[in-house]
Coordinates of C-alpha atoms in Angstrom, one line a residue:
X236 CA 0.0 0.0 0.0
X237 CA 3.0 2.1 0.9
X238 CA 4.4 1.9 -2.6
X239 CA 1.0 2.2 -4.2
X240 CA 0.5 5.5 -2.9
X241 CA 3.6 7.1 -3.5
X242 CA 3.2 6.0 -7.0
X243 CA 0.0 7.8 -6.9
X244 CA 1.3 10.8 -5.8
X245 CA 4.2 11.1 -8.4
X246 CA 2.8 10.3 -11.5
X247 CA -0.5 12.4 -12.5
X248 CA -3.4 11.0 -13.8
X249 CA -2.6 7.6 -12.9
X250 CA -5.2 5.6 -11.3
X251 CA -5.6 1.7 -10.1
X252 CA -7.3 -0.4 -11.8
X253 CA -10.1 -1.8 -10.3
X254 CA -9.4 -5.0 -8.1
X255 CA -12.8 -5.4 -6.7
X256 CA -16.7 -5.1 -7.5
X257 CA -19.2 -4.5 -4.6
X258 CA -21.1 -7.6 -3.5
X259 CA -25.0 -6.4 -4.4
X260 CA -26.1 -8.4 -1.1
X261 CA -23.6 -8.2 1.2
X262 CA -22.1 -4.8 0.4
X263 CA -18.4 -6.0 0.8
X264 CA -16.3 -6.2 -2.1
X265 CA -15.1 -9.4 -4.0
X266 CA -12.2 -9.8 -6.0
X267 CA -12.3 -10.0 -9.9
X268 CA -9.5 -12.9 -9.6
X269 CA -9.7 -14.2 -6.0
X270 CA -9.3 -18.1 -7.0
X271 CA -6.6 -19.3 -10.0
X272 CA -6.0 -22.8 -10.6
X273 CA -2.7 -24.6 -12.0
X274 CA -1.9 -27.6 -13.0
X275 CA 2.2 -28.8 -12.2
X276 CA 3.0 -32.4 -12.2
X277 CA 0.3 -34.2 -10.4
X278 CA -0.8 -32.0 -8.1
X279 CA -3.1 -29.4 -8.6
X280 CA -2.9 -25.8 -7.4
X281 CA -6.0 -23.5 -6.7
X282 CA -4.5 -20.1 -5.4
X283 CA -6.1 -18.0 -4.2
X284 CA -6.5 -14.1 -2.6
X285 CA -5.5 -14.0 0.8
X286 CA -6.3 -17.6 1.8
X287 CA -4.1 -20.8 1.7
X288 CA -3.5 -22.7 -1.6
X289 CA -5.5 -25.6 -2.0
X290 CA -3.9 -28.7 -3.6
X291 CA -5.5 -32.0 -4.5
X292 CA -3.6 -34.9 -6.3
X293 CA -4.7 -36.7 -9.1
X294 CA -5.6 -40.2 -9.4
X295 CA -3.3 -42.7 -11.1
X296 CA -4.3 -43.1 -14.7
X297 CA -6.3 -39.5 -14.5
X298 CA -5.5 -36.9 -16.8
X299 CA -6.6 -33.0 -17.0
X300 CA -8.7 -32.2 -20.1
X301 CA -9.8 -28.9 -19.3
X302 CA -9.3 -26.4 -16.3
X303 CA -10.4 -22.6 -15.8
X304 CA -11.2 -20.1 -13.2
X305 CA -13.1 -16.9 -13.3
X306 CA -14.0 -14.8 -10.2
X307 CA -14.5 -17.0 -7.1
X308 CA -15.2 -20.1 -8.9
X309 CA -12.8 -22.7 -10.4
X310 CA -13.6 -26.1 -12.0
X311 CA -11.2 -28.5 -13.5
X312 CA -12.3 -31.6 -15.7
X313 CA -10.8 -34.4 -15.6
X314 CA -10.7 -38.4 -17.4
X315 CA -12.7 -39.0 -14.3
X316 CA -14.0 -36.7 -12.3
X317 CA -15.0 -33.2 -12.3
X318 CA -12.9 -30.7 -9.6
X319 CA -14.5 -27.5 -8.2
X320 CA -12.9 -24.9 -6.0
X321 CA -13.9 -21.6 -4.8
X322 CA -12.5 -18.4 -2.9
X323 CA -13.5 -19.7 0.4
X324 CA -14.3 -23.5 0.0
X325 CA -11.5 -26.7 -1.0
X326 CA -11.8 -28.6 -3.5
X327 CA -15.3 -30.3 -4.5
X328 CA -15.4 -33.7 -6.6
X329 CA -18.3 -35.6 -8.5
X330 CA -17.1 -39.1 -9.8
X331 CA -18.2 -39.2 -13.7
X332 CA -19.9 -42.5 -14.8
X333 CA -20.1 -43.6 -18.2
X334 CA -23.5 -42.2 -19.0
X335 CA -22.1 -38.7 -18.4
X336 CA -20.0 -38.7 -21.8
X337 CA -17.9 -35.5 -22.1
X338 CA -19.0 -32.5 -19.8
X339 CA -19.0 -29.3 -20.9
X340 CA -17.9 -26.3 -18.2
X341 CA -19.3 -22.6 -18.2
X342 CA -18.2 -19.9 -15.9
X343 CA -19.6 -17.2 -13.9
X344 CA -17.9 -14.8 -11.3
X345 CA -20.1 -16.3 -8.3
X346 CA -21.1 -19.5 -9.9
X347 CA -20.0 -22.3 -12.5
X348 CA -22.3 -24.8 -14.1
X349 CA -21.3 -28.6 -15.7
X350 CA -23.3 -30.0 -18.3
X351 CA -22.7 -33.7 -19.2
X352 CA -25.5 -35.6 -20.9
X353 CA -27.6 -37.0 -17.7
X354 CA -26.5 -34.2 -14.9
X355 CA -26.1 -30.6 -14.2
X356 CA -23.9 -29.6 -12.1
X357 CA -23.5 -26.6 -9.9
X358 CA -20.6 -24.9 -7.8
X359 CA -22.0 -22.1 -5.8
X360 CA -18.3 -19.4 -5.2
X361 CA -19.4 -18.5 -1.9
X362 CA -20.7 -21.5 -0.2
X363 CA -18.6 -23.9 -2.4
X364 CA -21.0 -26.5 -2.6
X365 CA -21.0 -28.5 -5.4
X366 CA -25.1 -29.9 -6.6
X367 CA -25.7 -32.4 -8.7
X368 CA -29.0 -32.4 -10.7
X369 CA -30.1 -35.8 -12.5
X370 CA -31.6 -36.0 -15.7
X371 CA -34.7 -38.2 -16.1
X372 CA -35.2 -40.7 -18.7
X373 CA -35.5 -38.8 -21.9
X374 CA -35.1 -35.6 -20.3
X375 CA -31.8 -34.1 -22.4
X376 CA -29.8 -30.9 -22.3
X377 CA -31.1 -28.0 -25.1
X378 CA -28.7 -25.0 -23.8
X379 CA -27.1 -23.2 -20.4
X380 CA -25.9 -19.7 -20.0
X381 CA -23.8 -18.3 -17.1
X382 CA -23.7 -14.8 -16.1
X383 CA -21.5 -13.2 -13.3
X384 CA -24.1 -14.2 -10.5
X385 CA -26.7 -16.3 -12.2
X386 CA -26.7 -19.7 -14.1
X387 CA -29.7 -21.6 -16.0
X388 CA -29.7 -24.5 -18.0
X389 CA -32.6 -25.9 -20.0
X390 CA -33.8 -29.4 -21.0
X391 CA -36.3 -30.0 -23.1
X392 CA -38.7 -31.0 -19.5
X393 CA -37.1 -28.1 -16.9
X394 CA -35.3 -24.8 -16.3
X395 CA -32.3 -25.0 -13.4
X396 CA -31.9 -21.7 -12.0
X397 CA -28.7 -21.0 -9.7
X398 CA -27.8 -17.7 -8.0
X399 CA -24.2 -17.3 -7.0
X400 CA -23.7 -16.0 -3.3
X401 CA -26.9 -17.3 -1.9
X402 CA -26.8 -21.3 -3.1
X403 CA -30.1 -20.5 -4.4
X404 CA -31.6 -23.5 -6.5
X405 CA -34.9 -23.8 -8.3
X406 CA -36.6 -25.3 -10.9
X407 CA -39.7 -25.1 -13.1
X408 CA -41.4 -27.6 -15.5
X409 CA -41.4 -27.0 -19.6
X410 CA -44.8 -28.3 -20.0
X411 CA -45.4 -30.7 -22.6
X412 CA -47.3 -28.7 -24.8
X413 CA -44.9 -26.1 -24.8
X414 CA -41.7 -25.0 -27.1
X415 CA -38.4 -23.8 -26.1
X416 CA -37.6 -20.4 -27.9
X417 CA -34.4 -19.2 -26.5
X418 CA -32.9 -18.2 -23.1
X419 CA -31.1 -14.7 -22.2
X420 CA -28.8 -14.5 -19.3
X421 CA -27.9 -11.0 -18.3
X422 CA -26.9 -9.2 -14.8
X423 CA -29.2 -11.0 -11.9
X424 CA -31.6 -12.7 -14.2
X425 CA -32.3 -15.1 -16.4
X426 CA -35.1 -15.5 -19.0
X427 CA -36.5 -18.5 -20.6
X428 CA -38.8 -18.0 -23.7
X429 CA -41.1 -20.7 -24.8
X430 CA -44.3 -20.8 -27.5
X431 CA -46.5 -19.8 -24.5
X432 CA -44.8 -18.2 -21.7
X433 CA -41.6 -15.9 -20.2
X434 CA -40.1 -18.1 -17.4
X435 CA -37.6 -15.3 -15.8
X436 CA -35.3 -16.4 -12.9
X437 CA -34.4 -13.9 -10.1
X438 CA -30.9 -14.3 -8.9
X439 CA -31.8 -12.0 -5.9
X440 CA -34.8 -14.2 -4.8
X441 CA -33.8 -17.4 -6.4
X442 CA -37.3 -18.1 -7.5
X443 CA -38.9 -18.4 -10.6
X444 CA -41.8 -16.0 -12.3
X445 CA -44.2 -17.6 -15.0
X446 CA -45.2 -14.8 -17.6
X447 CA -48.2 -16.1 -20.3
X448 CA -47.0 -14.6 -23.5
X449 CA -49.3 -13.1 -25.7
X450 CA -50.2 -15.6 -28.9
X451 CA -50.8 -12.7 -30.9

């Protein structure tokens, strides 16, 4: 801080770059980059802002295929599992089966979704927990979005909210009768359009409103 100041001082117009955003709920501030992960060896190594590393070691015969962090999430995909980590929590596992095929990672500032093709999966940055959804027979995955504090992901029978910060999780049925449109993800919200209604999820109450479109 000492050196940041006087750096301040002597050059003009210079100005730090913004480490932090405010927390909407809590009103404290969270860091842009406060969880990293790294992969040396075998071992890997989720750093992160002023709390201890977390390492984990991988299983024999287990190889990394993917691995990013954003925010206060981390998730790393594996031959055989997937690995989540966050800011505050250690490190999270779900043991893939065969039915899972390949997953597919997205990632928020406050929360990270998994799709493979019979779960959803959830890592919440400030709680760290990690949820696992199960997909019915002949329910299947049409399309997720992630935003900075909200998630959704669609299948062609429900809509999976989660809100990042308050573990919120919710979901609402796609009727039968019904026809997925599209789905929008922006700021605290996220909106599902089908041939008949506006399903919007609230990241703020972590429940769902139904909204009948009109037909004409």
């Amino acid at each position: 801080m000492r050196w940041l100041l006087v750096l301040t001082l002597l050059v003009p117009g210079f100005t730090v770059p913004p480490a932090a955003l405010a927390d909407p709920w809590s009103g404290a501030s969270v860091a842009l980059d406060a969880v990293g992960v790294q992969l040396s060896r075998r071992t890997l190594y989720a750093f992160r802002d002023a709390r201890s590393t977390a390492d984990l070691r991988l299983e024999p015969r287990e190889e990394v295929v993917w691995l990013g962090s954003r925010g206060q999430v981390a998730v790393v995909l594996t031959t055989k599992r997937v690995l989540g980590v966050t800011h505050r929590a250690g490190w999270r596992s779900y043991r893939l089966r065969s039915e899972d095929g390949t997953p597919i990672a997205k990632l928020g500032g406050r929360v990270a979704l998994v799709i493979t093709e019979r779960r959803v999966l959830s890592l919440d940055g400030r709680g760290g927990a990690l949820a696992v959804r199960r997909l019915g027979a002949g329910e299947r995955h049409l399309t997720s979005d992630v935003h900075e504090d909200v998630a959704v992901a669609v299948t062609n029978r429900r809509a999976f909210g989660f809100a990042g910060g308050r573990a919120f999780r919710s979901e609402v049925p796609i009727r039968a009768q019904e026809r997925f449109n599209s789905l929008t993800v922006l700021g605290r919200a996220g909106t599902v359009e089908t041939s008949r209604r506006f399903l919007v999820f609230s990241g703020l109450t972590g429940q769902w409103m139904d909204e009948r479109r009109a037909l004409r």
